[in-house]
Coordinates of C-alpha atoms in Angstrom, one line a residue:
X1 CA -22.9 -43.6 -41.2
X2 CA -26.3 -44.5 -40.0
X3 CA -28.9 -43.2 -37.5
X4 CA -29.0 -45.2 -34.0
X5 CA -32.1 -46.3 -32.2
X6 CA -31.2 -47.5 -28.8
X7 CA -32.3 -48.0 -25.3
X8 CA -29.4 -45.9 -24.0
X9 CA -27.3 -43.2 -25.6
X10 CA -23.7 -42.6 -23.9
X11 CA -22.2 -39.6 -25.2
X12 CA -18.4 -39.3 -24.3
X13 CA -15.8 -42.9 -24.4
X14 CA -13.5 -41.4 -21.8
X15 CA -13.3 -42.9 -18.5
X16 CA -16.6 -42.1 -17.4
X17 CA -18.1 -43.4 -20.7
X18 CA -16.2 -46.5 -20.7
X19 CA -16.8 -46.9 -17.3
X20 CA -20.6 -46.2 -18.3
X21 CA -20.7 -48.6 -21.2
X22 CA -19.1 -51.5 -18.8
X23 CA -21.7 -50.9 -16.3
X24 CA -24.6 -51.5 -18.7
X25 CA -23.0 -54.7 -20.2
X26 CA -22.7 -55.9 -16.7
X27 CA -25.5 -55.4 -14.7
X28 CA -28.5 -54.3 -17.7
X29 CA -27.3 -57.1 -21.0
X30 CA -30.8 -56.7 -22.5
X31 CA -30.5 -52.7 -22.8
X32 CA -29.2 -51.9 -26.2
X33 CA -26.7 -48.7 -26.4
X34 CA -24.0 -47.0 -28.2
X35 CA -21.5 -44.6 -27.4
X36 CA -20.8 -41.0 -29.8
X37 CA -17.4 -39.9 -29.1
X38 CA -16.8 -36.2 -30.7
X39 CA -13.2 -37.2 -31.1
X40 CA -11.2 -40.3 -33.0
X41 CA -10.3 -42.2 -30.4
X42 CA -11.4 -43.1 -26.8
X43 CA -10.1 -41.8 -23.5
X44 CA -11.6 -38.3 -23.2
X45 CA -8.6 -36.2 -21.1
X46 CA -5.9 -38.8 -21.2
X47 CA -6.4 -38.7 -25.0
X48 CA -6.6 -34.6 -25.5
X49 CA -4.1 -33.8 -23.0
X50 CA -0.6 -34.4 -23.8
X51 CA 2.0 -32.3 -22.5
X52 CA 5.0 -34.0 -20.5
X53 CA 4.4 -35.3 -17.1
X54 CA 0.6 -35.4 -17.6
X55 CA -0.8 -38.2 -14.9
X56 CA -3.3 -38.5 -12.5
X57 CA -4.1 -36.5 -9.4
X58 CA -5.8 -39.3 -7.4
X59 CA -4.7 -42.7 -6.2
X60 CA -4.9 -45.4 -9.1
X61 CA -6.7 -48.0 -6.2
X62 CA -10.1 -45.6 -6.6
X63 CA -9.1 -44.0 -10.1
X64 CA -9.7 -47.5 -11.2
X65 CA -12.8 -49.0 -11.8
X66 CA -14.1 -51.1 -9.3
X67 CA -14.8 -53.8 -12.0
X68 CA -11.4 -53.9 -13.3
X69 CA -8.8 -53.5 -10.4
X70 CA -5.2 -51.2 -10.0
X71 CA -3.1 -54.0 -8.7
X72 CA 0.3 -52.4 -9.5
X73 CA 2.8 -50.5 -7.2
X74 CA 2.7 -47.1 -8.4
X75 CA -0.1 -44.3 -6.3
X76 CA 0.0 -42.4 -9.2
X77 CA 0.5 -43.0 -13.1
X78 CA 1.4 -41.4 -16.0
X79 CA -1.7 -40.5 -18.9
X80 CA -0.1 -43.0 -21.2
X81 CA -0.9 -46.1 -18.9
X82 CA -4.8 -44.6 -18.1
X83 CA -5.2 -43.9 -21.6
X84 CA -3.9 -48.4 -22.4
X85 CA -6.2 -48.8 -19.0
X86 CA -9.4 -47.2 -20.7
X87 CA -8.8 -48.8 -23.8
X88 CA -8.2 -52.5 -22.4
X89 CA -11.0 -51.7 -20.5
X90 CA -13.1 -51.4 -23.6
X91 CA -11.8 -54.4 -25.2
X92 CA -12.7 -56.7 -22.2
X93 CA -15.7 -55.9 -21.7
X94 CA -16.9 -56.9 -25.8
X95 CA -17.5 -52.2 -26.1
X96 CA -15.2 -51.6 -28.7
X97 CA -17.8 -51.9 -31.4
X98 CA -20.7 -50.0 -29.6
X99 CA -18.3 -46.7 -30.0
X100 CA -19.6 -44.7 -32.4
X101 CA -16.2 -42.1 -33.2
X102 CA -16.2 -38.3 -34.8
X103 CA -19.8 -37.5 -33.8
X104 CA -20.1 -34.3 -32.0
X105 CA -23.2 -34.3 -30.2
X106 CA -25.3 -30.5 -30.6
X107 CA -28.7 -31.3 -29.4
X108 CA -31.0 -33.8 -27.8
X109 CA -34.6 -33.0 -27.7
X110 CA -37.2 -35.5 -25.5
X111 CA -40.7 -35.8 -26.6
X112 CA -43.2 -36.8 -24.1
X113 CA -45.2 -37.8 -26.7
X114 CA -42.9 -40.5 -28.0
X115 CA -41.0 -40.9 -24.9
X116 CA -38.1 -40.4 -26.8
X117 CA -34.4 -38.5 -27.0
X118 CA -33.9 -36.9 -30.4
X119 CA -30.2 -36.3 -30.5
X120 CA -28.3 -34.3 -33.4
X121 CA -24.5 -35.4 -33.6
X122 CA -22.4 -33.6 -36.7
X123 CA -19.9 -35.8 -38.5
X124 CA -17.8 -35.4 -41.4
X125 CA -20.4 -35.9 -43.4
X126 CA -22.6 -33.9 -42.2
X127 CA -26.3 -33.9 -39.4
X128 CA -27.1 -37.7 -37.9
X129 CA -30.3 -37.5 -35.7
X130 CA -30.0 -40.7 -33.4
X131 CA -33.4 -41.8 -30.5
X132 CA -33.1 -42.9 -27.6
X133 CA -35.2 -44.1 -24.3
X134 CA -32.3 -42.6 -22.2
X135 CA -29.3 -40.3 -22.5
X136 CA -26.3 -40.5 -20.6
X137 CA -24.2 -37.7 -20.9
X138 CA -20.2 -38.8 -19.6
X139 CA -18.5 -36.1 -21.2
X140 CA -16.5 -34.4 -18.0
X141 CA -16.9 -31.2 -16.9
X142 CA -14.6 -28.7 -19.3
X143 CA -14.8 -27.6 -23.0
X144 CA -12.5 -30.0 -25.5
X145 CA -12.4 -27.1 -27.7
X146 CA -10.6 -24.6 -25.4
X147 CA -9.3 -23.9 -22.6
X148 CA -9.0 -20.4 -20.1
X149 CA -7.2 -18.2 -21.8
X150 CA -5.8 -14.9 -20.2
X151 CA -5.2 -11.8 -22.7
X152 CA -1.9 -11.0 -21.1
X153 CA -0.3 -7.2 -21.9
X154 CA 2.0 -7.9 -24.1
X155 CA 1.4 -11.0 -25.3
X156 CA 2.0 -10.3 -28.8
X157 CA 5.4 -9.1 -28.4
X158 CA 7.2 -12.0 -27.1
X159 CA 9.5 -13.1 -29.5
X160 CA 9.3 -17.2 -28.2
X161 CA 6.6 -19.6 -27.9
X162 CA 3.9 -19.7 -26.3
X163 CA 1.7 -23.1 -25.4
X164 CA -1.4 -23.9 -23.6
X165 CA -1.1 -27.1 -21.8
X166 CA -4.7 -28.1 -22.8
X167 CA -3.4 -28.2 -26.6
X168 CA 0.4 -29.4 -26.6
X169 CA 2.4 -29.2 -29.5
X170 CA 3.9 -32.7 -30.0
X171 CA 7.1 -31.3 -31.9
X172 CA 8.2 -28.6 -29.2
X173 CA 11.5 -29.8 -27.7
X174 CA 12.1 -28.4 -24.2
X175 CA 16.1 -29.3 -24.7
X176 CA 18.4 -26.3 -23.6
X177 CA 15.3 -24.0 -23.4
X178 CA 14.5 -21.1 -20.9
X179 CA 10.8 -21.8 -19.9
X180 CA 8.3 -20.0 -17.5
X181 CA 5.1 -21.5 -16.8
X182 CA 2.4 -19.2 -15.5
X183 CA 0.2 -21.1 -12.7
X184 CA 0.4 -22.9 -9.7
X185 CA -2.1 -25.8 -10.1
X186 CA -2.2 -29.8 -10.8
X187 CA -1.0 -29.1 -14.5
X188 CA 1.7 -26.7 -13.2
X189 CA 3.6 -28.8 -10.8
X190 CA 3.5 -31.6 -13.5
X191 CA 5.1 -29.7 -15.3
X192 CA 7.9 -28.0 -13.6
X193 CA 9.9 -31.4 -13.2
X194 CA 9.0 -33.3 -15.9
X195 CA 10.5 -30.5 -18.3
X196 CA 13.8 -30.3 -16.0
X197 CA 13.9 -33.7 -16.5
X198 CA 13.6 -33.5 -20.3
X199 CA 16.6 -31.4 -20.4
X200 CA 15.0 -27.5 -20.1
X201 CA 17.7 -25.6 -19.0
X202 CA 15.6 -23.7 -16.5
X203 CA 12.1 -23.8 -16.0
X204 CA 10.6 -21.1 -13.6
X205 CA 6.6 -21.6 -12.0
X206 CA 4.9 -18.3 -12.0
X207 CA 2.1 -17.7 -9.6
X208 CA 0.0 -15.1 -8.5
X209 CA -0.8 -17.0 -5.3
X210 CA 0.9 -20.2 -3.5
X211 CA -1.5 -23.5 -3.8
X212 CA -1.3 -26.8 -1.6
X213 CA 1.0 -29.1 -2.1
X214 CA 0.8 -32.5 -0.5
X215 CA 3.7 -34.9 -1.3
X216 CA 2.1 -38.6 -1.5
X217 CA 4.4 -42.1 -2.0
X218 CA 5.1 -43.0 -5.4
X219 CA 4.9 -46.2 -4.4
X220 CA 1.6 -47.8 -2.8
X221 CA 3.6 -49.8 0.5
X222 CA 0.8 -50.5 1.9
X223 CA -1.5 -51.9 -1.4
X224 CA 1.7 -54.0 -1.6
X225 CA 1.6 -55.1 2.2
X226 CA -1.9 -55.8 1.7
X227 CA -1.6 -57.7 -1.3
X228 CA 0.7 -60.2 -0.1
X229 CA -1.2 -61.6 3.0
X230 CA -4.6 -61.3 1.2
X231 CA -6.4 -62.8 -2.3
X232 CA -6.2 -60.1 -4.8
X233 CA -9.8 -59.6 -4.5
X234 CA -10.0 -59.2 -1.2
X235 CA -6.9 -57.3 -1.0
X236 CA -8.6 -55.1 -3.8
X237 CA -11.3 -54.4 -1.4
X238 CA -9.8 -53.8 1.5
X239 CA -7.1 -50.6 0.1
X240 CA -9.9 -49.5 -1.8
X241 CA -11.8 -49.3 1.1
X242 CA -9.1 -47.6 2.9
X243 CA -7.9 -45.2 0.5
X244 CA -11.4 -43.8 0.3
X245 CA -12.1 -43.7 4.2
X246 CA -8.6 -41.9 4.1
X247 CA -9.7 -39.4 1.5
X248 CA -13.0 -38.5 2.9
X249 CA -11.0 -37.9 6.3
X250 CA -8.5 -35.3 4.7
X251 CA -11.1 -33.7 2.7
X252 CA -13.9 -33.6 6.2
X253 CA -10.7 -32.5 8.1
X254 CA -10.0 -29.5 6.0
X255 CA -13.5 -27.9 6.2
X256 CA -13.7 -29.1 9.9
X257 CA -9.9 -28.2 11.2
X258 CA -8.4 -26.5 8.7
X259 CA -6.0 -24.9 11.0
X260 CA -4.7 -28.4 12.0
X261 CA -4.5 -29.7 8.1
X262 CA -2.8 -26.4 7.1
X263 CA 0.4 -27.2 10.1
X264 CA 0.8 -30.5 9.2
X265 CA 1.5 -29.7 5.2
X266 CA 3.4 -27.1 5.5
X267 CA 5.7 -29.9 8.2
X268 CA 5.3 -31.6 5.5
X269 CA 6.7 -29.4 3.0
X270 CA 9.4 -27.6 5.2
X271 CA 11.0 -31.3 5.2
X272 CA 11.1 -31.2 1.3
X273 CA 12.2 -27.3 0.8
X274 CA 12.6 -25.7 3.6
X275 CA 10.7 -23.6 6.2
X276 CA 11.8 -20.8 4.4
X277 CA 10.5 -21.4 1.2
X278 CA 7.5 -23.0 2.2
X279 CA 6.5 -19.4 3.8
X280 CA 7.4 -17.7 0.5
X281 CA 6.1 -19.9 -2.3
X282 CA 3.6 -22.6 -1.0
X283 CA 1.5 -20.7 1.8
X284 CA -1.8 -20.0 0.6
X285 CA -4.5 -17.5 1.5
X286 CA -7.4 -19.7 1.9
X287 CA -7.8 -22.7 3.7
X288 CA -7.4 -26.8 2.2
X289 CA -9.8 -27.7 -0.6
X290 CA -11.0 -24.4 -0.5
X291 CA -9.5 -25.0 -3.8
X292 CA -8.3 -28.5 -4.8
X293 CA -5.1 -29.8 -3.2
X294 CA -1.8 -30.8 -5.6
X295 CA 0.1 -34.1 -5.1
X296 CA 2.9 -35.0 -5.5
X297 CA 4.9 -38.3 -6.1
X298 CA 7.6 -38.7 -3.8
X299 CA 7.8 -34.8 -3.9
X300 CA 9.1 -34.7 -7.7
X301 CA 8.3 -30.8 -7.5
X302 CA 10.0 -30.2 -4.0
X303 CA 13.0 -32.5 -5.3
X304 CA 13.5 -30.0 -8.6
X305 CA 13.4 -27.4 -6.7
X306 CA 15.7 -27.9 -4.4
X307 CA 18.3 -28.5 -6.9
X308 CA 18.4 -25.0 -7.2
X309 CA 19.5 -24.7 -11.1
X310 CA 16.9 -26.6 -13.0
X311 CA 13.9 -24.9 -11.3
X312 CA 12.8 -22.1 -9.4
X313 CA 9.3 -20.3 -8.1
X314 CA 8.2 -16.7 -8.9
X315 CA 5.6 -15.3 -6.7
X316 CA 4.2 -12.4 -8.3
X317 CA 1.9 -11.0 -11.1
X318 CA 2.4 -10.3 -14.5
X319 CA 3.0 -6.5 -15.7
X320 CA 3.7 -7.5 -19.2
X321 CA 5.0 -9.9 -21.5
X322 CA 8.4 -8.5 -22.7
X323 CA 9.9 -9.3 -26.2
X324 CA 12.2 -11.5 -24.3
X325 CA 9.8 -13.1 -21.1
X326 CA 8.1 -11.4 -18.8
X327 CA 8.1 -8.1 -16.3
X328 CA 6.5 -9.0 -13.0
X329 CA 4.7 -6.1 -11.3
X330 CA 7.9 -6.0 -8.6
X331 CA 10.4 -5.4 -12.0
X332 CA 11.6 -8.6 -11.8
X333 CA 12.6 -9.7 -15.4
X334 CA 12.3 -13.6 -16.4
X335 CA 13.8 -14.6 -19.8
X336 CA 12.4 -17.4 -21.9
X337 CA 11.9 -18.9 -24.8
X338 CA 9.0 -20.7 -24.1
X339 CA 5.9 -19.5 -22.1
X340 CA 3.4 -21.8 -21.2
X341 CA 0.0 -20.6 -19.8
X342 CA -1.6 -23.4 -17.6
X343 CA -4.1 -20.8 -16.3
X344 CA -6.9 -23.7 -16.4
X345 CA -10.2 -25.2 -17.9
X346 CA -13.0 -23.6 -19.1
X347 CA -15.9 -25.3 -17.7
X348 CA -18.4 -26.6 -20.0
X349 CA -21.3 -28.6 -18.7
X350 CA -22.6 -31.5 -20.7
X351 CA -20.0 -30.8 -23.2
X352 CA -22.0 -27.9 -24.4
X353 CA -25.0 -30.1 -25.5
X354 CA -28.3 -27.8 -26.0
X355 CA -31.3 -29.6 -24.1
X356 CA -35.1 -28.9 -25.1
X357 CA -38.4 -30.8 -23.7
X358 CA -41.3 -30.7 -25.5
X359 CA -39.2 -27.9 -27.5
X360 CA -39.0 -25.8 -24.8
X361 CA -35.0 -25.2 -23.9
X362 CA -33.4 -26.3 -20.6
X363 CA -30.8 -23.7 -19.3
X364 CA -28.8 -26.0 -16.3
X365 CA -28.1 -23.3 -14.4
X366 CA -31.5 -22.5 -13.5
X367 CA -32.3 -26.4 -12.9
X368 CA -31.8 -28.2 -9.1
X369 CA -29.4 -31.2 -9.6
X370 CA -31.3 -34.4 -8.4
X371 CA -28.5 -37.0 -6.2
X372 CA -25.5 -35.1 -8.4
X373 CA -26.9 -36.9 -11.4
X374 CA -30.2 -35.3 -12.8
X375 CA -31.7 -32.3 -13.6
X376 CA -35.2 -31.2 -12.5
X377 CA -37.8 -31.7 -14.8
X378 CA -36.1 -33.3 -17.5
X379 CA -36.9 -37.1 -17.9
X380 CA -34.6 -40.1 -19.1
X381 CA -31.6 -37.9 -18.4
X382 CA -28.6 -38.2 -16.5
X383 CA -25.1 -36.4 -15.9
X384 CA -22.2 -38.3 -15.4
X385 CA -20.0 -35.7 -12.9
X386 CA -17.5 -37.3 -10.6
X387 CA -15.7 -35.8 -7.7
X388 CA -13.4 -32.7 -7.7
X389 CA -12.3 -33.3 -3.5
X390 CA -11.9 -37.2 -4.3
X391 CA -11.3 -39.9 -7.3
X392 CA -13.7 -38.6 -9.9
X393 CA -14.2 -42.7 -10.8
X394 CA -15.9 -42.9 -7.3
X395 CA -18.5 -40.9 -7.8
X396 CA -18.8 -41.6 -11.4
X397 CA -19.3 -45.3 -10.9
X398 CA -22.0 -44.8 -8.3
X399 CA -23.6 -42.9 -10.7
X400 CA -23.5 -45.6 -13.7
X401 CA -25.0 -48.0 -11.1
X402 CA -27.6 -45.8 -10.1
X403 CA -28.6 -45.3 -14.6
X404 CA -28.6 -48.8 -14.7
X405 CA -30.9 -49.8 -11.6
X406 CA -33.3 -46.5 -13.4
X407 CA -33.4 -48.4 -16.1
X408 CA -34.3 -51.9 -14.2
X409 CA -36.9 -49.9 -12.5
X410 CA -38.3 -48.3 -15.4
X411 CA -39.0 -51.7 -16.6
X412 CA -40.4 -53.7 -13.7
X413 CA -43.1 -50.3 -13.4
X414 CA -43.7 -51.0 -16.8
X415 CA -42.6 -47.0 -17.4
X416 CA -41.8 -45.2 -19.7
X417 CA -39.9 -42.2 -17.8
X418 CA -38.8 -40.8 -14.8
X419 CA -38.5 -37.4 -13.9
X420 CA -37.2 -35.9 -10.8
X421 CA -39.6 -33.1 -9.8
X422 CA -38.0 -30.4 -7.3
X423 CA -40.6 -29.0 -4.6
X424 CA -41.8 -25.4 -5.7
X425 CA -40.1 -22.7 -3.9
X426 CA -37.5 -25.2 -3.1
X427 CA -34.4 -22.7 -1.4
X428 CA -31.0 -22.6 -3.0
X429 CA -27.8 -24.3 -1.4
X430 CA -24.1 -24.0 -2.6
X431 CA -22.8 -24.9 -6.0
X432 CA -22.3 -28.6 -6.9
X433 CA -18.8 -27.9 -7.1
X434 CA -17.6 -26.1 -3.5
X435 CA -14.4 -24.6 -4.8
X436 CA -13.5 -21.5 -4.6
X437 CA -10.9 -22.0 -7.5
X438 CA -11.4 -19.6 -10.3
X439 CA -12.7 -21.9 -13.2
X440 CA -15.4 -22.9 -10.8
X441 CA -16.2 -19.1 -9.7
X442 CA -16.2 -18.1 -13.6
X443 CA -18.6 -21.0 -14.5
X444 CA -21.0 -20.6 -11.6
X445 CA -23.9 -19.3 -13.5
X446 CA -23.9 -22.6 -16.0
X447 CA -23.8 -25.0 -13.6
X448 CA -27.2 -26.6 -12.2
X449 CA -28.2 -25.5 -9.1
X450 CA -28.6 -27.5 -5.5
X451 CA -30.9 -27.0 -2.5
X452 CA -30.6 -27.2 0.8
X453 CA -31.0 -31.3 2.0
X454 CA -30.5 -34.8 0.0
X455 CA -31.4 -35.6 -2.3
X456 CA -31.2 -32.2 -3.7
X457 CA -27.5 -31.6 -2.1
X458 CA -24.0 -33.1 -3.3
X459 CA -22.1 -33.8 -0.5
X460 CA -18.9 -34.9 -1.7
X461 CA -18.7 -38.0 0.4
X462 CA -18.6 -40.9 -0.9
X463 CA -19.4 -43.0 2.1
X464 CA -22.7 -41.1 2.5
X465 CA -23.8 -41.0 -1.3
X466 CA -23.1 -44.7 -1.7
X467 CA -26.2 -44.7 0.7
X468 CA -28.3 -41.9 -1.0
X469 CA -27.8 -43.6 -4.5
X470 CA -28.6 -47.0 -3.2
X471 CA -30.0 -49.0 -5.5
X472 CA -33.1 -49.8 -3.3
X473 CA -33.7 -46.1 -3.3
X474 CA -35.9 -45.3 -6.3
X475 CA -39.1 -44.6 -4.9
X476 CA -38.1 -41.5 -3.7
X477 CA -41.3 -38.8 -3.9
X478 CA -38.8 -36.5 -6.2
X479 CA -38.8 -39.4 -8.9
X480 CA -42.1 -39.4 -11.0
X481 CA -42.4 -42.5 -13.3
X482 CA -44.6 -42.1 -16.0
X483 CA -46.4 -44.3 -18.9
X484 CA -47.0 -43.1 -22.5
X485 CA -50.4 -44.1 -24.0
X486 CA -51.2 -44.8 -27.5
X487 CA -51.9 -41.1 -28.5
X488 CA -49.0 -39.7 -26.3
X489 CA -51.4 -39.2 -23.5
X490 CA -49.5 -39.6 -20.0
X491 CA -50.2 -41.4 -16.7
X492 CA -48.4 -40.0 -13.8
X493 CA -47.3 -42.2 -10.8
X494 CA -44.7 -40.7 -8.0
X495 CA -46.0 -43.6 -5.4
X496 CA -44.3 -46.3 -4.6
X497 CA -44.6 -49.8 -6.0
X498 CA -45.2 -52.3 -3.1
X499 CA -42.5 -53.5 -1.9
X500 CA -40.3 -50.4 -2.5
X501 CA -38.2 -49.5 0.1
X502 CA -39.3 -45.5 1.0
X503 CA -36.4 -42.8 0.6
X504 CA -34.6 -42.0 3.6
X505 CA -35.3 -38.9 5.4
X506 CA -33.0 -36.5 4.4
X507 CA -32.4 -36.4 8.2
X508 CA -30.6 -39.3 8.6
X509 CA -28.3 -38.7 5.5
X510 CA -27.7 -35.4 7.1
X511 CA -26.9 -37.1 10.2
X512 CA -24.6 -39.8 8.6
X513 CA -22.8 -37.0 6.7
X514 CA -22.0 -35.2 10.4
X515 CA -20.9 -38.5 11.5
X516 CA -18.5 -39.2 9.3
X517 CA -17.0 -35.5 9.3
X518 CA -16.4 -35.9 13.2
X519 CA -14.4 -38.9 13.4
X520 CA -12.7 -38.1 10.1
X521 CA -11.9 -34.7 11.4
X522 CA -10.4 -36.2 14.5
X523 CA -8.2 -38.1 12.5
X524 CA -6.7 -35.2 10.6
X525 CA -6.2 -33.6 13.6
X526 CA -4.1 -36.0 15.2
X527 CA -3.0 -36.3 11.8
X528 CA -1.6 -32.7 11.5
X529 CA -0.2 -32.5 15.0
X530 CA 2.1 -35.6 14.3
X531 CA 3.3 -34.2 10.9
X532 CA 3.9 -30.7 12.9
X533 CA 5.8 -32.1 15.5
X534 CA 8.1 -33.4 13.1
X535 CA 11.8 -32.7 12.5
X536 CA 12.7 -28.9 11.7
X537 CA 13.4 -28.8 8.6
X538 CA 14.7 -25.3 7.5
X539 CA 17.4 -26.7 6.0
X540 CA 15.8 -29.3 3.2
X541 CA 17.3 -33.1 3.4
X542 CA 19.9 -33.7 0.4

């Protein structure tokens, strides 16, 4: 193995990486680059996870990359086909060989002096130190290396097995067995019907507290529709476009009407299992995307469920693990011989890389996230971090875009770094994430902090941060450019070259933001009243 020297330094090939890699190729072909991937293969989570039923959360149309259109039928799909995706993806555009495999990346220290990254990956055989102009971190938002595990009571007298999702055991057979997963999130309700469907003999969903559930088509109609009237370009365009307007309007409906989004799924549920059940199992506390919101295909969950014999839910909390299952703080005994904890991620920013300028170390969490995508103070670097309420490629891509025209600007200056510099005293908003979920609570302290107005606030709309990472916005005052002198001396510019378009006032992104909320809002409530008004369904449809 040998040292790198490059313009750009990706670390991560999973889809954000890829996605990174393609973007570069595409729009900046005289940057030179590589990509370190900590693992043996590309693919990030659709490599590592694994267990049965494992597929995405978010329509394929924006999942995609815009470069590379979904044109198939299915809404969702299954890890296997993202994983081929990423990996086609890499082959088409000529990326294959810029992937740089089992080096875990440890440290990355800039020099202003050099205007340089210093990055320390380990490998087999032992400390590579690799420079770079720019660093590119794409390497998600959780630890590889663990997940959040719960010290149950008991634990250690169950007689069965017992699996995290997060690390699958390829071997385990779920034929005949008696299995209880603990959790009511995206991983759960994969995998309450996909291991019915293997053969389990009964497979029971434990949770503390009911989540949302939103059954979505398996089948994109309308994509299809679309498709046959329209070139596949064009017809690309135009579901894309409305798949995201349609997102951003459930999401902006939620924090606006939550009452009205919170009556239509559960009319939406009732039809799959019941009025009854819906009040027992899937009525949750807190209001949509509070915490994220489950899909599912054609209502796979709701349809194992209502079979009756393959699948039930548990409502409760855990007193102990037994020597045969589990005791649930009512008494209720659950036998199994398999327990699987999907009690979620461990959040790990930057995949746990330690930063330093000018040797001095850079703790995130005390750091203001510029557009979503840098940290204050720290030059040439950039965070790839996606969307939690909407396809994470969306926000991912715009971010890729947004390196690349750094980089073309960086150049035409004649610069040698830019560094977003927050305003002193600058006050603190929410967290970049706005879930209340529990990996993001537990995690709150690492994760960067925001302030009050753009640029310096995320706000997980697309339709406005296409705008606020527009290409012709890189004079903003927060960016300074600066040039390294022979000697390491620096000259500081935070002006604008002529020509340069100024930032827009936070004002009117604020102002687009509210716009879009209010007649995406009104949607959902008509929306809601429709799905509400709906047939009663307390007894479920065979």
């Amino acid at each position: 193995m040998k040292s790198l020297h490059v313009d750009v330094l990706i670390v991560g090939a999973g889809l954000s990486g890829v996605g990174a890699a393609s973007r570069l190729v595409q729009e900046r072909p005289d940057a030179t680059f590589a990509v370190l991937e900590s693992r043996e293969a590309m693919g990030g989570t659709w490599d590592l996870f694994r267990y049965p039923g494992i597929r995405s959360d978010s329509d394929m149309v924006t999942f995609s990359y815009p470069f590379r259109p979904w044109t198939r039928d299915e809404t969702l799909t299954d890890g296997a086909t993202i994983r081929e995706y990423i990996a086609d993806t890499a082959r088409e555009q000529g990326i294959e060989d810029r992937i740089r495999y089992g080096q875990r990346v440890i440290s990355a220290s800039w020099s202003s002096a050099t205007a340089r990254w210093s990055v320390r990956a380990e490998t087999d055989e032992g400390l590579l130190e690799h420079t770079a102009r720019f660093l590119y971190v794409c390497t998600g938002y959780y630890s590889y290396e663990s997940g959040h595990v719960v010290d149950f009571p008991g634990q250690e007298t169950f007689g069965g097995t017992v699996i995290h999702p997060q690390f699958w055991p390829q071997d385990f057979d779920p034929t005949g067995k008696r299995i209880v997963v603990i959790g009511s999130g995206a991983t759960a309700i994969t995998l309450i019907p996909a291991l019915a469907e293997q053969g389990a003999e009964h497979v029971t969903m434990l949770q503390r507290s009911p989540t949302y559930v939103l059954p979505v088509p398996g089948r994109d109609d309308i994509g299809r529709a679309v498709r046959r009237v329209l070139p596949e370009r064009a017809a690309y365009r135009t579901v894309r476009a409305w798949n995201v307007v349609r997102n951003v309007a459930l999401y902006e409906g939620s924090r606006r009407f939550p009452g009205a989004v919170r009556k239509g799924i559960a009319a939406l549920n009732a039809r799959g299992v019941g009025r009854a059940m819906v009040r027992e199992h899937f009525t949750p506390r807190y209001d949509p995307w509070d915490q994220r919101l489950c899909v599912v295909p054609d209502g796979d969950l709701f349809r194992t469920l209502r079979r009756g014999d393959r699948a039930s839910v548990v409502t409760d909390t855990i007193e102990t693990f037994t020597p045969r299952g589990i005791r649930t703080s009512s008494g209720r005994e659950l036998e199994a011989d398999a327990i699987v904890t999907a009690t979620g991620l461990r959040i790990e920013l930057a995949g746990g890389i330690t930063f330093l300028v000018d040797g001095e170390p850079v703790v995130p969490g005390e750091r203001f996230l510029y557009k979503g995508a840098m940290l204050d103070g720290v030059p040439n670097l950039a965070l790839c971090i996606g969307y939690t309420n909407n396809s994470w490629t969306l926000r991912a891509d715009l971010t890729s875009r947004f390196v690349c025209a750094l980089l073309g600007e960086l150049r035409r200056r004649g610069a040698d770094a830019v560094t977003p510099r927050a305003d002193p005293g600058m006050e603190e908003g929410e967290m970049p994430f706005s879930l209340t979920s529990g990996y993001v609570q537990r995690a709150k302290d690492l994760l960067p902090k925001q302030g009050l107005r753009a640029p310096w606030q995320a706000r997980h709309n697309y339709l406005v941060d296409r705008r606020l990472m527009s290409v012709r916005r890189l004079g903003d005052p927060g960016l300074e450019y600066s040039v390294v002198r022979r000697g390491g001396d620096e000259v500081v510019s935070t002006s604008d070259a002529p020509g340069e378009e100024q930032a827009q006032d936070p004002g009117v992104i604020e102002a687009a933001a509210a716009l879009s909320a209010a007649v995406a809002a009104s949607a959902a409530v008509v929306a809601g009243a429709e799905l509400a008004d709906g047939p009663d369904a307390e007894t479920a449809p065979s």
